[in-house]
Short mmCIF file of C-alpha atoms in Angstrom, two decimals:
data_model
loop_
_atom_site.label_atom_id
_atom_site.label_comp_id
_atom_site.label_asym_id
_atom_site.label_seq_id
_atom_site.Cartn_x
_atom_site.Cartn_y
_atom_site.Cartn_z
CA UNK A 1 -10.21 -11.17 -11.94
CA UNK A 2 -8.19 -13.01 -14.88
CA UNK A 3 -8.37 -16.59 -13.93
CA UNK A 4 -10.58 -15.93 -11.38
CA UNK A 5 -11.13 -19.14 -8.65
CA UNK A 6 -12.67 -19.76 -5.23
CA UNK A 7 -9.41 -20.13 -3.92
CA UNK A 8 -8.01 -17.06 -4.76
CA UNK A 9 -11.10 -15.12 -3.58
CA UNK A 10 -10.70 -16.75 0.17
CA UNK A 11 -6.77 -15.81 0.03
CA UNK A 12 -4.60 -12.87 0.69
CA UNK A 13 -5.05 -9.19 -0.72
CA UNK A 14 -6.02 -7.76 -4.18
CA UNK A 15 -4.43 -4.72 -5.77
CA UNK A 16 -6.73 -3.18 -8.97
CA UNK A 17 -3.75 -1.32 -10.83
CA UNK A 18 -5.04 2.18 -12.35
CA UNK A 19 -5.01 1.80 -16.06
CA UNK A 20 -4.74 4.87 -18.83
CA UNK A 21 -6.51 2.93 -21.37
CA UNK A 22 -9.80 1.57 -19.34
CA UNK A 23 -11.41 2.57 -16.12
CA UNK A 24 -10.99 -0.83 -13.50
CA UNK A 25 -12.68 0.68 -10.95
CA UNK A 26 -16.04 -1.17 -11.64
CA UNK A 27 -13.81 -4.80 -11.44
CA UNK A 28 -12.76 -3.42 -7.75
CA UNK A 29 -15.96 -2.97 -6.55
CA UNK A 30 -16.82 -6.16 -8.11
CA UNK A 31 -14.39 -8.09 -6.64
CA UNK A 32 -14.26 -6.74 -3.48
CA UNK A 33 -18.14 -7.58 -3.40
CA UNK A 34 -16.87 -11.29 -4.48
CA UNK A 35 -14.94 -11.56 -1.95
CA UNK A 36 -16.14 -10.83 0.91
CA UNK A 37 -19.41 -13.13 -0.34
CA UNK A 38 -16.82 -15.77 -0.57
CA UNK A 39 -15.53 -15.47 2.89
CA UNK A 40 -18.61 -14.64 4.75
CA UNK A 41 -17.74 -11.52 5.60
CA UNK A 42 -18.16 -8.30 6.07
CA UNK A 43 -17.52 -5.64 3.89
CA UNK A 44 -15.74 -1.80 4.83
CA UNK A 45 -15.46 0.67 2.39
CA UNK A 46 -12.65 3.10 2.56
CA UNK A 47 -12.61 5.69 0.55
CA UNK A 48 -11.24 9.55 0.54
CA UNK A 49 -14.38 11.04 1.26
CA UNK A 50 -17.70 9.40 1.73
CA UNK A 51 -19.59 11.28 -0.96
CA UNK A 52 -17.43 9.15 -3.25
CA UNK A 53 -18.64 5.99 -1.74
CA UNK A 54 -22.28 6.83 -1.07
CA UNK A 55 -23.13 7.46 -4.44
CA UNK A 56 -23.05 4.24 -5.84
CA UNK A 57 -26.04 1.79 -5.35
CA UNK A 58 -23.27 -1.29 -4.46
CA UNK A 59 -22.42 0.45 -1.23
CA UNK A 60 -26.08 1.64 0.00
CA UNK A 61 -25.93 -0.01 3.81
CA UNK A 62 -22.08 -0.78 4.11
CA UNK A 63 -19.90 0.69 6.31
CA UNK A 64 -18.29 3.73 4.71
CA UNK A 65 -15.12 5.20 6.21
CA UNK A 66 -13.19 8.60 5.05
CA UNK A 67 -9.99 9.48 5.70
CA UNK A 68 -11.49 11.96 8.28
CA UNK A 69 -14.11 10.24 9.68
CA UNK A 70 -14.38 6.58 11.28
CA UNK A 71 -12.52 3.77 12.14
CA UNK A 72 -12.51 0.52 10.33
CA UNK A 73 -13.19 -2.77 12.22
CA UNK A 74 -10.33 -4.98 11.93
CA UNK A 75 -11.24 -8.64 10.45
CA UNK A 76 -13.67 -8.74 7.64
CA UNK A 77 -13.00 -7.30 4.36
CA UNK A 78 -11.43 -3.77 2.91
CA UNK A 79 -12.64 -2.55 0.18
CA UNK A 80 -10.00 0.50 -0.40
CA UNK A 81 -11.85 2.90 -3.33
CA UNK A 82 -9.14 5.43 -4.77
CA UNK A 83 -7.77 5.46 -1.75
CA UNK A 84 -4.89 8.35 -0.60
CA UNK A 85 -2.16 8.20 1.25
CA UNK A 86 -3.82 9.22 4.53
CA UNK A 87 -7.03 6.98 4.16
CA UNK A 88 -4.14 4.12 3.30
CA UNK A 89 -2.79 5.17 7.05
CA UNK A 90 -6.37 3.77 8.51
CA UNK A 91 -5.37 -0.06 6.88
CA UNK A 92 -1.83 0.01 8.19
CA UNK A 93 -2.42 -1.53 11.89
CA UNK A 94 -5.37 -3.84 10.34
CA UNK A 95 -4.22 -7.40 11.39
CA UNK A 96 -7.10 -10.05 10.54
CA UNK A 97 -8.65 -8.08 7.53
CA UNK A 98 -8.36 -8.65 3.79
CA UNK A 99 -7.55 -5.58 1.52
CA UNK A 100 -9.48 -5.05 -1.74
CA UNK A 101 -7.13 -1.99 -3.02
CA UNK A 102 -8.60 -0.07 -5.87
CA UNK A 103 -5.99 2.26 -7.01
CA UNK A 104 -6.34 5.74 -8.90
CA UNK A 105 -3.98 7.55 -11.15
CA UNK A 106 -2.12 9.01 -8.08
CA UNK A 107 -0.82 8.02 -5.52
CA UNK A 108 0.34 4.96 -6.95
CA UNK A 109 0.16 1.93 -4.41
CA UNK A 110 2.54 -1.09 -6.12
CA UNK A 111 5.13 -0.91 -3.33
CA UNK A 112 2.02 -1.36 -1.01
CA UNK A 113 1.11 -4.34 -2.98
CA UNK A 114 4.03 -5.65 -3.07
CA UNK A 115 5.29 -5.54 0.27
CA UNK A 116 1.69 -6.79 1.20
CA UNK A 117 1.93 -9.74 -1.62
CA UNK A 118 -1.44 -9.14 -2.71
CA UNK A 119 -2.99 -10.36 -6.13
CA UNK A 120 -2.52 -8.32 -9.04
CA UNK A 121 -6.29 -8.92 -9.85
CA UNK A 122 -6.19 -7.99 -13.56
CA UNK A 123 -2.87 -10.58 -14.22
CA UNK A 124 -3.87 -13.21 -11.40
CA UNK A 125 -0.03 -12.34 -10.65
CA UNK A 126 0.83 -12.38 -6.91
CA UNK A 127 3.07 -9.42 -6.06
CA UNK A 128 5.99 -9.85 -3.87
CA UNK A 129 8.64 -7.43 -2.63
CA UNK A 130 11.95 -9.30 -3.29
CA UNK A 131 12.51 -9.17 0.24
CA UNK A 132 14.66 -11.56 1.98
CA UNK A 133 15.32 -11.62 6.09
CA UNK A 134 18.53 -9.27 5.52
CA UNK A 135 16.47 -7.01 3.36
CA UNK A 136 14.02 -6.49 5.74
CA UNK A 137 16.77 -5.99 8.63
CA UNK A 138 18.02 -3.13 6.52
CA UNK A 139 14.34 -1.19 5.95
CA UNK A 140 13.48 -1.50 9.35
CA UNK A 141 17.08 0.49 10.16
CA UNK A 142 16.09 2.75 7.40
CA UNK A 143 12.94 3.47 9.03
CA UNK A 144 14.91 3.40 12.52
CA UNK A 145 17.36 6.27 11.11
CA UNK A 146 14.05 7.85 10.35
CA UNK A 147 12.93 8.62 13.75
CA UNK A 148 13.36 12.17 13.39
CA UNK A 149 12.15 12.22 10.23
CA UNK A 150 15.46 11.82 7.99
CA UNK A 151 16.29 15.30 8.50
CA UNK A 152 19.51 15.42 9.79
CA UNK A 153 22.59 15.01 8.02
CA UNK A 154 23.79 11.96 10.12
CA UNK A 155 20.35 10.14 9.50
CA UNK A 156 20.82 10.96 5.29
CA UNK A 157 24.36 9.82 5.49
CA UNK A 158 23.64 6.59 7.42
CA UNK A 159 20.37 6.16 4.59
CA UNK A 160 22.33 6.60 2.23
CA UNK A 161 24.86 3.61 3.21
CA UNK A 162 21.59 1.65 4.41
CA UNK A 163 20.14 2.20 0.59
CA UNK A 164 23.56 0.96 -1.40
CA UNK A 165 23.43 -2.22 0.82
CA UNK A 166 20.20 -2.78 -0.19
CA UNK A 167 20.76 -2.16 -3.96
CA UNK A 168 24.00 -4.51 -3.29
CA UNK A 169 22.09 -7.02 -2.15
CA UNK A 170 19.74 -6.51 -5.17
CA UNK A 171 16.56 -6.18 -3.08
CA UNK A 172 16.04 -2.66 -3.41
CA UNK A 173 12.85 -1.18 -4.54
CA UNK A 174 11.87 2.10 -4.80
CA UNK A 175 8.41 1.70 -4.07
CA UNK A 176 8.65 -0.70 -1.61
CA UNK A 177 11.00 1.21 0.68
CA UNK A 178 8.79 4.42 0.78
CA UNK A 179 5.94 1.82 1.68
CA UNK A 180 7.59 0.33 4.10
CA UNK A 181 7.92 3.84 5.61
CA UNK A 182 4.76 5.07 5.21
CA UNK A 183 3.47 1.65 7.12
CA UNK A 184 5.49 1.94 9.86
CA UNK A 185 6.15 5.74 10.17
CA UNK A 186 2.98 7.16 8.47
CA UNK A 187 3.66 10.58 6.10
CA UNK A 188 5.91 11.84 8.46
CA UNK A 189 9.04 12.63 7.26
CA UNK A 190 8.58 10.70 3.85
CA UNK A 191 9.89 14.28 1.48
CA UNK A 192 12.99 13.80 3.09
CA UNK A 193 13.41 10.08 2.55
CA UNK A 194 12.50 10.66 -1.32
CA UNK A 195 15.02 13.30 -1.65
CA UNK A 196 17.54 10.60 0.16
CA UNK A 197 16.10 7.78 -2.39
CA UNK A 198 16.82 10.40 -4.85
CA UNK A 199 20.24 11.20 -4.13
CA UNK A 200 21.42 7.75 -3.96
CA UNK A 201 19.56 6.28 -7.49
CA UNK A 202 21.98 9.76 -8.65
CA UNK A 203 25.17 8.73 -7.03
CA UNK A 204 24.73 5.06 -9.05
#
């Protein structure tokens, strides 16, 4: 990790960006290994499927967990390898663990990281969402209008109005909005919300 101290290691969650020019994958499993030798703990791996774990000497005797298969221990550390959106749903009622997120080239995981405020761990940057206390009042009624799963014309039209506040407010975020959802909703219903994130960025 750029700038890379103690303190950091014992602190908060990493995010490992994917990169087009150079694979990072090998400085996630390094730091994930860092930390949880820095905290005592122990170390989960999370991964889509456990054949992509299992081949690499680092994780011989860890706990490996697939999106299919196994639950993770909460407390300790996370170790999230490529992870997709439905091995991410296995991390989102962890309370007392630390999150090593490795991402790949999809799905993208920034509004997970930033919502999260982990440490960018190539920049040393720690991520934040913007968020204030009315922000967050307004995404948890988006995700409220979303009980149904934003199909219905009353829940768009009342998204819609919840998504200009937002932007008005200059808090909104793409990225952090459909993580919110995803963390508090799962995948359900998340096509519809895009195409309502969609609509609205149009009707600026």
């Amino acid at each position: 990790m750029a700038n890379d101290t103690s303190e950091h290691l014992r602190s908060g969650h990493f995010y490992v960006p994917w990169s087009n020019e150079e694979d990072r994958t090998t400085l996630g499993k390094a730091l994930a290994l860092d930390v949880a030798e820095a905290r005592g703990e122990p170390l989960t791996v999370l991964t889509a499927l456990k054949s992509d774990a299992e081949e690499h000497d680092e994780f011989k005797g860890l706990t490996i967990v697939s999106e299919r298969d196994g639950v993770i221990p909460d407390g300790g550390v996370v170790l999230a390898w490529c992870p997709t959106l439905k091995a991410m749903e296995k991390t989102y009622q962890l309370r007392a663990s630390t999150l090593v997120v490795v991402e790949w080239s999809s799905p993208r995981l920034s509004g997970w990281a930033k919502l999260n405020d982990a440490r960018n761990a190539v920049t040393s940057e720690l991520m934040t969402s913007g968020l204030r206390n009315d922000g967050r009042q307004l995404l948890h009624e988006i995700v409220q209008e979303g009980y149904r799963g934003w199909h219905d014309s009353i829940a768009y039209r009342r998204t819609e109005a919840l998504i200009s506040d937002l932007r008005k407010l200059g808090q909104y975020d793409r990225s952090v909005v459909l993580a919110y959802a995803r963390q508090a909703r799962g995948r359900r219903g998340i096509g519809n919300l895009k195409r309502v994130l969609d609509a609205a960025a149009t009707a600026e």
